[in-house]
Coordinates of C-alpha atoms in Angstrom, one line a residue:
X136 CA 0.1 -0.1 0.0
X137 CA 1.4 3.3 -1.1
X138 CA 2.1 6.0 1.6
X139 CA 0.0 9.2 1.2
X140 CA 1.6 11.9 -0.8
X141 CA 3.4 14.6 1.2
X142 CA 2.8 18.4 0.8
X143 CA 5.8 20.0 -0.8
X144 CA 6.4 23.2 1.1
X145 CA 9.1 25.5 -0.3
X146 CA 10.6 27.7 2.4
X147 CA 12.4 31.1 1.2
X148 CA 15.5 31.4 3.5
X149 CA 15.6 27.9 5.1
X150 CA 18.3 27.1 7.6
X151 CA 19.0 24.3 9.9
X152 CA 17.8 26.0 13.0
X153 CA 14.3 26.7 11.6
X154 CA 14.2 23.5 9.7
X155 CA 14.4 21.8 13.1
X156 CA 11.5 23.8 14.2
X157 CA 9.4 23.1 11.3
X158 CA 10.0 19.2 11.7
X159 CA 8.4 19.3 15.2
X160 CA 5.1 20.6 13.9
X161 CA 2.0 18.5 14.3
X162 CA 1.5 16.4 11.1
X163 CA 5.0 17.3 9.9
X164 CA 5.5 13.7 8.6
X165 CA 3.0 14.7 5.9
X166 CA 5.4 17.7 4.8
X167 CA 8.4 17.8 2.7
X168 CA 10.3 20.9 3.3
X169 CA 12.3 22.2 0.4
X170 CA 14.9 25.3 0.5
X171 CA 13.7 27.3 -2.3
X172 CA 16.6 29.5 -1.2
X173 CA 18.8 29.2 1.8
X174 CA 19.3 31.8 4.5
X175 CA 22.6 32.8 3.0
X176 CA 21.2 33.4 -0.4
X177 CA 18.4 35.7 0.7
X178 CA 20.2 37.5 3.7
X179 CA 23.7 38.3 2.6
X180 CA 25.7 41.3 4.0
X181 CA 25.8 42.9 0.6
X182 CA 22.9 44.1 -1.3
X183 CA 20.0 41.8 -1.5
X184 CA 19.8 39.9 -4.9
X185 CA 16.0 40.4 -5.5
X186 CA 16.0 40.2 -9.2
X187 CA 18.0 37.0 -9.2
X188 CA 15.8 35.3 -6.4
X189 CA 12.7 36.3 -8.5
X190 CA 14.1 34.8 -11.7
X191 CA 15.5 31.7 -10.2
X192 CA 12.8 31.1 -7.7
X193 CA 10.2 31.0 -10.5
X194 CA 12.1 28.8 -12.5
X195 CA 12.9 26.3 -9.7
X196 CA 9.3 26.2 -8.9
X197 CA 8.2 25.8 -12.5
X198 CA 10.7 22.9 -13.0
X199 CA 9.8 21.1 -9.8
X200 CA 8.6 17.6 -10.8
X201 CA 6.1 17.3 -8.1
X202 CA 3.4 19.4 -6.8
X203 CA 4.4 22.7 -5.2
X204 CA 1.7 23.1 -2.5
X205 CA 3.1 26.3 -0.6
X206 CA 5.8 29.0 -0.7
X207 CA 6.4 30.4 2.7
X208 CA 9.0 32.5 4.6
X209 CA 9.6 34.0 7.9
X210 CA 12.3 36.5 7.4
X211 CA 11.7 40.2 7.0
X212 CA 13.0 42.0 3.8
X213 CA 13.5 40.8 1.1
X214 CA 11.5 37.6 1.8
X215 CA 8.3 39.1 3.1
X216 CA 7.8 41.2 0.1
X217 CA 8.7 38.9 -2.6
X218 CA 6.6 36.0 -1.6
X219 CA 3.6 37.2 -3.5
X220 CA 5.4 37.2 -6.6
X221 CA 7.0 33.8 -6.2
X222 CA 3.6 32.4 -5.3
X223 CA 2.3 33.6 -8.6
X224 CA 4.4 31.3 -10.6
X225 CA 2.3 28.2 -9.3
X226 CA -1.1 30.1 -8.4
X227 CA -0.7 29.5 -4.7
X228 CA -2.9 31.1 -2.0
X229 CA -1.6 34.3 -0.4
X230 CA -2.1 38.0 0.0
X231 CA -1.7 40.4 -3.0
X232 CA 1.6 42.3 -3.6
X233 CA -0.2 45.6 -3.1
X234 CA -1.6 44.5 0.3
X235 CA 1.8 43.5 1.4
X236 CA 3.3 46.7 0.5
X237 CA 0.7 48.7 2.1
X238 CA 2.2 47.2 5.3
X239 CA 5.8 47.0 4.4
X240 CA 6.3 50.4 2.8
X241 CA 6.3 52.6 5.8
X242 CA 5.0 55.8 4.2
X243 CA 2.3 53.9 2.2
X244 CA 1.3 52.0 5.4
X245 CA 1.0 55.2 7.3
X246 CA -1.3 56.7 4.6
X247 CA -3.6 53.6 4.8
X248 CA -3.5 53.6 8.8
X249 CA -4.5 57.4 8.7
X250 CA -7.7 56.5 6.9
X251 CA -9.0 54.2 9.7
X252 CA -7.1 54.9 12.9
X253 CA -5.9 58.5 12.7
X254 CA -5.9 58.9 16.4
X255 CA -3.4 56.0 16.9
X256 CA -0.6 57.1 14.6
X257 CA 1.9 59.9 14.8
X258 CA 2.5 62.9 12.7
X259 CA 4.6 61.9 9.7
X260 CA 5.9 63.1 6.5
X261 CA 8.1 61.7 3.5
X262 CA 11.7 63.0 3.1
X263 CA 14.1 62.5 0.2
X264 CA 17.6 62.3 1.7
X265 CA 19.0 63.3 -1.8
X266 CA 17.2 66.6 -1.8
X267 CA 19.3 69.8 -1.8
X268 CA 17.9 70.5 1.6
X269 CA 16.1 67.5 3.1
X270 CA 15.4 69.3 6.4
X271 CA 13.0 71.6 4.5
X272 CA 10.9 68.5 3.7
X273 CA 10.3 67.7 7.4
X274 CA 7.1 69.1 8.6
X275 CA 7.6 68.1 12.2
X276 CA 9.0 69.8 15.2
X277 CA 12.2 68.3 17.0
X278 CA 12.6 65.8 18.3
X279 CA 11.4 63.2 15.7
X280 CA 12.6 59.8 14.3
X281 CA 13.8 59.4 10.8
X282 CA 14.2 55.9 9.0
X283 CA 13.9 54.5 5.4
X284 CA 10.6 53.6 4.0
X285 CA 12.0 50.0 3.9
X286 CA 14.4 48.7 6.5
X287 CA 14.8 46.0 9.1
X288 CA 15.9 45.9 12.7
X289 CA 15.8 49.7 13.0
X290 CA 18.8 49.8 10.5
X291 CA 19.3 53.5 9.6
X292 CA 16.8 54.7 12.1
X293 CA 17.7 57.6 14.1
X294 CA 16.4 59.9 16.7
X295 CA 16.8 63.5 15.6
X296 CA 16.8 66.0 18.7
X297 CA 18.9 68.9 16.9
X298 CA 19.9 70.0 13.4
X299 CA 23.3 68.4 13.8
X300 CA 21.6 65.0 14.4
X301 CA 19.7 65.3 11.2
X302 CA 22.7 66.2 9.2
X303 CA 24.8 63.3 10.6
X304 CA 22.0 61.0 10.0
X305 CA 21.5 62.1 6.3
X306 CA 25.2 61.5 5.7
X307 CA 24.9 57.9 6.7
X308 CA 21.6 57.4 5.2
X309 CA 22.8 58.7 1.7
X310 CA 25.7 56.3 1.9
X311 CA 23.8 53.2 2.8
X312 CA 20.1 53.4 1.9
X313 CA 20.6 51.8 -1.5
X314 CA 21.2 48.6 0.2
X315 CA 17.6 48.3 0.9
X316 CA 16.3 51.0 -1.4
X317 CA 17.3 49.5 -4.8
X318 CA 16.1 46.0 -4.3
X319 CA 12.9 47.2 -2.7
X320 CA 12.5 49.4 -5.8
X321 CA 12.6 46.4 -7.9
X322 CA 9.7 44.8 -5.9
X323 CA 7.8 48.3 -6.3
X324 CA 8.1 47.9 -9.9
X325 CA 5.9 45.0 -10.0
X326 CA 3.1 46.7 -8.1
X327 CA 0.2 49.3 -9.0
X328 CA 1.1 52.3 -6.9
X329 CA -1.3 55.2 -6.2
X330 CA 0.2 58.6 -7.1
X331 CA 0.8 59.7 -3.6
X332 CA 3.1 56.8 -3.2
X333 CA 4.7 56.5 -6.8
X334 CA 7.0 59.3 -6.0
X335 CA 8.2 57.9 -2.6
X336 CA 10.5 55.1 -3.6
X337 CA 12.9 52.9 -1.6
X338 CA 15.5 55.6 -1.4
X339 CA 13.1 57.8 0.5
X340 CA 12.7 58.1 4.3
X341 CA 9.8 58.7 6.5
X342 CA 10.0 61.3 9.5
X343 CA 7.7 60.6 12.3
X344 CA 6.9 62.3 15.8
X345 CA 8.0 60.4 18.8
X346 CA 5.6 57.7 20.2
X347 CA 8.1 55.4 21.9
X348 CA 7.7 56.6 25.4
X349 CA 5.2 53.8 26.4
X350 CA 5.3 50.0 26.8
X351 CA 5.7 48.1 23.6
X352 CA 3.6 45.1 22.6
X353 CA 3.3 43.1 19.4
X354 CA 0.2 41.2 18.4
X355 CA 0.8 38.0 16.4
X356 CA -2.2 37.2 14.2
X357 CA -3.4 36.1 10.8
X358 CA -6.1 37.0 8.2
X359 CA -8.2 34.4 6.8
X360 CA -11.1 34.7 4.4
X361 CA -11.6 38.3 5.5
X362 CA -11.5 37.6 9.3
X363 CA -8.8 38.8 11.5
X364 CA -7.7 36.8 14.4
X365 CA -5.1 37.5 17.0
X366 CA -3.5 34.4 18.9
X367 CA -0.7 35.9 21.0
X368 CA 0.6 39.2 22.4
X369 CA 4.4 39.5 23.1
X370 CA 5.9 42.3 25.3
X371 CA 9.1 44.0 24.0
X372 CA 11.4 45.6 26.5
X373 CA 13.9 48.2 25.4
X374 CA 17.1 49.7 26.5
X375 CA 20.0 51.9 25.4
X376 CA 20.4 55.7 25.4
X377 CA 17.8 56.1 22.6
X378 CA 15.5 53.6 24.2
X379 CA 15.2 51.8 20.8
X380 CA 17.3 48.6 21.2
X381 CA 15.4 45.5 22.2
X382 CA 16.6 43.7 25.5
X383 CA 14.0 41.0 25.4
X384 CA 10.7 39.7 23.9
X385 CA 8.5 38.2 26.7
X386 CA 5.5 35.9 26.3
X387 CA 2.7 36.1 27.2
X388 CA 2.1 40.0 27.5
X389 CA 1.5 41.3 31.0
X390 CA -0.5 44.4 29.7
X391 CA -4.1 44.7 30.9
X392 CA -6.5 42.6 29.0
X393 CA -8.5 45.6 28.2
X394 CA -5.5 47.4 26.5
X395 CA -4.7 44.2 24.5
X396 CA -8.4 44.2 23.4
X397 CA -8.2 47.7 22.1
X398 CA -5.0 46.9 20.2
X399 CA -6.7 43.9 18.5
X400 CA -9.6 46.2 17.5
X401 CA -7.0 48.6 15.9
X402 CA -5.3 45.8 14.2
X403 CA -8.5 44.5 12.8
X404 CA -9.3 47.9 11.3
X405 CA -6.0 48.3 9.7
X406 CA -5.5 44.9 8.3
X407 CA -8.9 45.0 6.7
X408 CA -8.3 48.4 5.3
X409 CA -5.2 47.3 3.3
X410 CA -7.0 44.1 2.1
X411 CA -4.3 41.8 3.6
X412 CA -5.6 38.2 3.6
X413 CA -4.7 34.5 3.8
X414 CA -1.4 35.1 5.6
X415 CA 0.0 35.8 8.9
X416 CA 1.2 39.1 10.3
X417 CA 2.3 41.0 13.5
X418 CA 1.5 44.5 14.5
X419 CA 3.7 46.5 16.9
X420 CA 2.1 49.0 19.4
X421 CA 3.0 51.3 22.1
X422 CA 0.8 51.8 25.2
X423 CA 1.5 55.2 27.0
X424 CA 0.3 54.2 30.5
X425 CA 0.2 57.7 31.9
X426 CA -2.3 58.8 29.1
X427 CA -3.8 55.5 28.4
X428 CA -3.0 56.2 24.7
X429 CA -2.2 53.5 22.2
X430 CA 0.0 54.1 19.3
X431 CA 0.5 51.9 16.3
X432 CA 4.2 51.4 15.3
X433 CA 4.3 49.1 12.3
X434 CA 2.9 46.0 10.7
X435 CA 5.0 43.1 9.6
X436 CA 3.6 40.7 7.0
X437 CA 5.1 37.4 8.4
X438 CA 5.4 35.6 11.7
X439 CA 8.1 36.8 14.0
X440 CA 10.8 34.0 13.9
X441 CA 12.1 35.4 17.2
X442 CA 8.8 34.7 18.8
X443 CA 8.5 31.2 17.6
X444 CA 10.3 29.4 20.5
X445 CA 8.3 31.4 22.9
X446 CA 5.0 30.0 21.6
X447 CA 6.5 26.5 21.6
X448 CA 7.4 26.9 25.3
X449 CA 4.2 28.4 26.4
X450 CA 1.5 27.2 23.9
X451 CA 3.0 23.9 22.9
X452 CA 3.8 24.5 19.2
X453 CA 6.0 26.9 17.1
X454 CA 3.8 29.4 15.3
X455 CA 5.1 28.3 12.1
X456 CA 2.1 26.1 12.2
X457 CA 0.0 29.3 11.3
X458 CA 2.4 30.1 8.5
X459 CA 2.1 26.5 7.1
X460 CA -1.7 26.2 7.4
X461 CA -2.2 29.5 5.5
X462 CA 0.4 28.6 2.9
X463 CA -1.6 25.5 2.1
X464 CA -4.8 27.4 2.0
X465 CA -6.5 26.3 5.0
X466 CA -7.7 27.7 8.3
X467 CA -4.8 27.7 11.0
X468 CA -4.9 25.6 14.0
X469 CA -2.7 26.8 16.9
X470 CA -2.7 25.3 20.6
X471 CA -3.1 27.6 23.5
X472 CA -1.3 27.3 26.9
X473 CA -0.3 23.6 26.3
X474 CA 3.5 24.2 26.8
X475 CA 5.9 23.3 29.3
X476 CA 6.3 26.7 30.6
X477 CA 4.0 29.6 31.8
X478 CA 6.2 32.3 30.4
X479 CA 9.1 32.6 28.1
X480 CA 11.4 35.2 26.8
X481 CA 14.1 35.9 24.1
X482 CA 16.9 37.9 25.6
X483 CA 19.3 39.9 23.4
X484 CA 22.7 40.4 24.8
X485 CA 24.0 43.7 23.5
X486 CA 27.0 45.9 23.5
X487 CA 26.8 49.7 22.9
X488 CA 30.4 50.5 21.6
X489 CA 32.4 48.7 18.8
X490 CA 34.8 46.3 20.3
X491 CA 36.8 43.2 19.3
X492 CA 35.5 39.9 20.4
X493 CA 38.1 38.2 22.6
X494 CA 36.2 35.2 23.9
X495 CA 32.8 33.7 23.4
X496 CA 31.2 30.4 24.7
X497 CA 32.3 27.3 23.1
X498 CA 29.9 24.7 21.9
X499 CA 30.7 22.8 25.0
X500 CA 30.0 25.8 27.3
X501 CA 26.7 26.1 25.6
X502 CA 25.9 22.5 25.7
X503 CA 26.6 22.4 29.4
X504 CA 24.3 25.3 30.0
X505 CA 21.4 24.0 27.9
X506 CA 21.7 20.6 29.8
X507 CA 21.6 22.5 33.2
X508 CA 18.6 24.7 32.3
X509 CA 15.8 22.7 30.4
X510 CA 14.3 24.9 27.8
X511 CA 17.2 27.3 27.4
X512 CA 18.6 27.8 23.8
X513 CA 21.8 29.8 23.3
X514 CA 22.6 31.5 20.1
X515 CA 26.0 33.3 19.6
X516 CA 26.0 35.9 16.9
X517 CA 29.7 36.7 16.7
X518 CA 33.0 35.1 16.4
X519 CA 36.3 35.6 18.3
X520 CA 38.6 38.0 16.7
X521 CA 35.9 40.0 14.8
X522 CA 34.9 43.6 15.3
X523 CA 31.3 44.1 16.3
X524 CA 31.0 46.7 13.6
X525 CA 31.5 43.9 11.0
X526 CA 28.0 42.7 12.0
X527 CA 25.3 43.2 9.4
X528 CA 22.3 45.4 9.6
X529 CA 22.3 46.2 13.4
X530 CA 20.2 49.0 14.9
X531 CA 21.8 52.5 14.9
X532 CA 22.8 52.3 18.6
X533 CA 23.9 48.8 19.6
X534 CA 25.3 45.4 18.5
X535 CA 23.6 42.1 19.3
X536 CA 26.2 39.6 20.4
X537 CA 24.0 36.6 21.5
X538 CA 20.5 35.6 22.1
X539 CA 19.1 33.4 24.8
X540 CA 15.6 31.7 24.7
X541 CA 14.4 30.9 28.3
X542 CA 11.2 29.3 29.6
X543 CA 10.1 29.7 33.2
X544 CA 7.2 29.2 35.7
X545 CA 6.8 33.0 36.2
X546 CA 8.6 36.2 35.5
X547 CA 10.7 36.1 38.6
X548 CA 12.2 32.7 37.7
X549 CA 12.7 34.0 34.1
X550 CA 15.1 36.7 35.6
X551 CA 16.8 34.4 37.9
X552 CA 17.5 31.9 35.1
X553 CA 18.9 34.5 32.9
X554 CA 21.3 35.8 35.4
X555 CA 22.5 32.4 36.2
X556 CA 22.9 31.5 32.5
X557 CA 25.0 34.8 31.9
X558 CA 27.2 33.8 34.7
X559 CA 28.1 30.6 33.0
X560 CA 28.7 32.1 29.5
X561 CA 32.1 33.7 29.2
X562 CA 32.1 36.7 26.9
X563 CA 35.1 39.0 26.6
X564 CA 35.8 42.1 24.5
X565 CA 38.5 44.6 24.1
X566 CA 38.3 48.1 22.8
X567 CA 38.1 48.3 18.9
X568 CA 41.0 50.8 18.9
X569 CA 44.0 50.1 20.9
X570 CA 45.2 52.8 23.3
X571 CA 47.2 55.4 21.6
X572 CA 45.8 54.8 18.2
X573 CA 43.2 57.1 16.5
X574 CA 40.4 55.3 14.9
X575 CA 39.8 56.4 11.2

């Protein structure tokens, strides 16, 4: 008797870490996971090869001898924005390119949000960094944030308090914005853009009034046949001089349920407004506790891979399950509070000055820690001998050197385990510039 055919699921940006997660999903024995592209192919440190990925991806899908049942991805740019174009090659379910861009293009997204939730977004304006005097295009008072209309991990995002801050930011943005801007423009070339967006391409920025004073929370959800559902809320804790560098993601959120419910209603309005359907998303918010005001920060058209282990620890399943179900054109099934822990967090270990890495934990060090603390997963992001400034696409104020996933019975135990784990992970750095030398 022949075994039932497996669903062929093509993953854009597959690596061993996430393949291991996918293979634990309920019903995974019925899935065959294929790397349409590897992580290294879609997330290089140099410019993103969007044109090549689209051409070769379509060829690989069309030449595959079996059925292509889903094309999915969990990375941010360029993966999240090219999935609609790759799915077209095999007529697979998913959102339209325009609905994705209404979320991913920061300026276009604000225009759409302003139509249905104006009271929950900051004042904003588009800025051309290559204009003769870009500051003349800013309609906001100091202080404000400026960032490219397409970026990831707060790359090239700057808080602007005075004119000199703006000038320094423009110098760097002009040098580096093309890394995202040019490949993003290739994607924009496949879309039908309204007049108010057509002139604001990937080499433009958006300036926004400050909204980052409150507590940050991200809703993970999906749209299916016109309905919007939220299945989890994750708190984002920040640190650093600008208050913009993430120190941890913690699940489940401890914000009041009434606040979470209001965030859900706002997300529902906006997702419906942009016409996004048959796909996962997450929406980032701030809640200003002093004024009880909720601000919408941004929408991402994917699951957060950073949150996936947290859902596994608390709910019993990586939320890749939602992505797979939707990719196969069916309503998602996601367990709730069936995991081994009551709370979980991803901790980001950061440094705030460039430095040379002298020592990092060995595989034996990591294995010993993970054996001592069930549920702990350690990932090292740097190598001995390298400069932190060699890391790709960090935020504008810090360097992420390691990440720790930790599950616990409560938030107090979570903090205690984190402290104990850090004591057992040797990390040493030395100044990037030796004494007596001038850094160029």
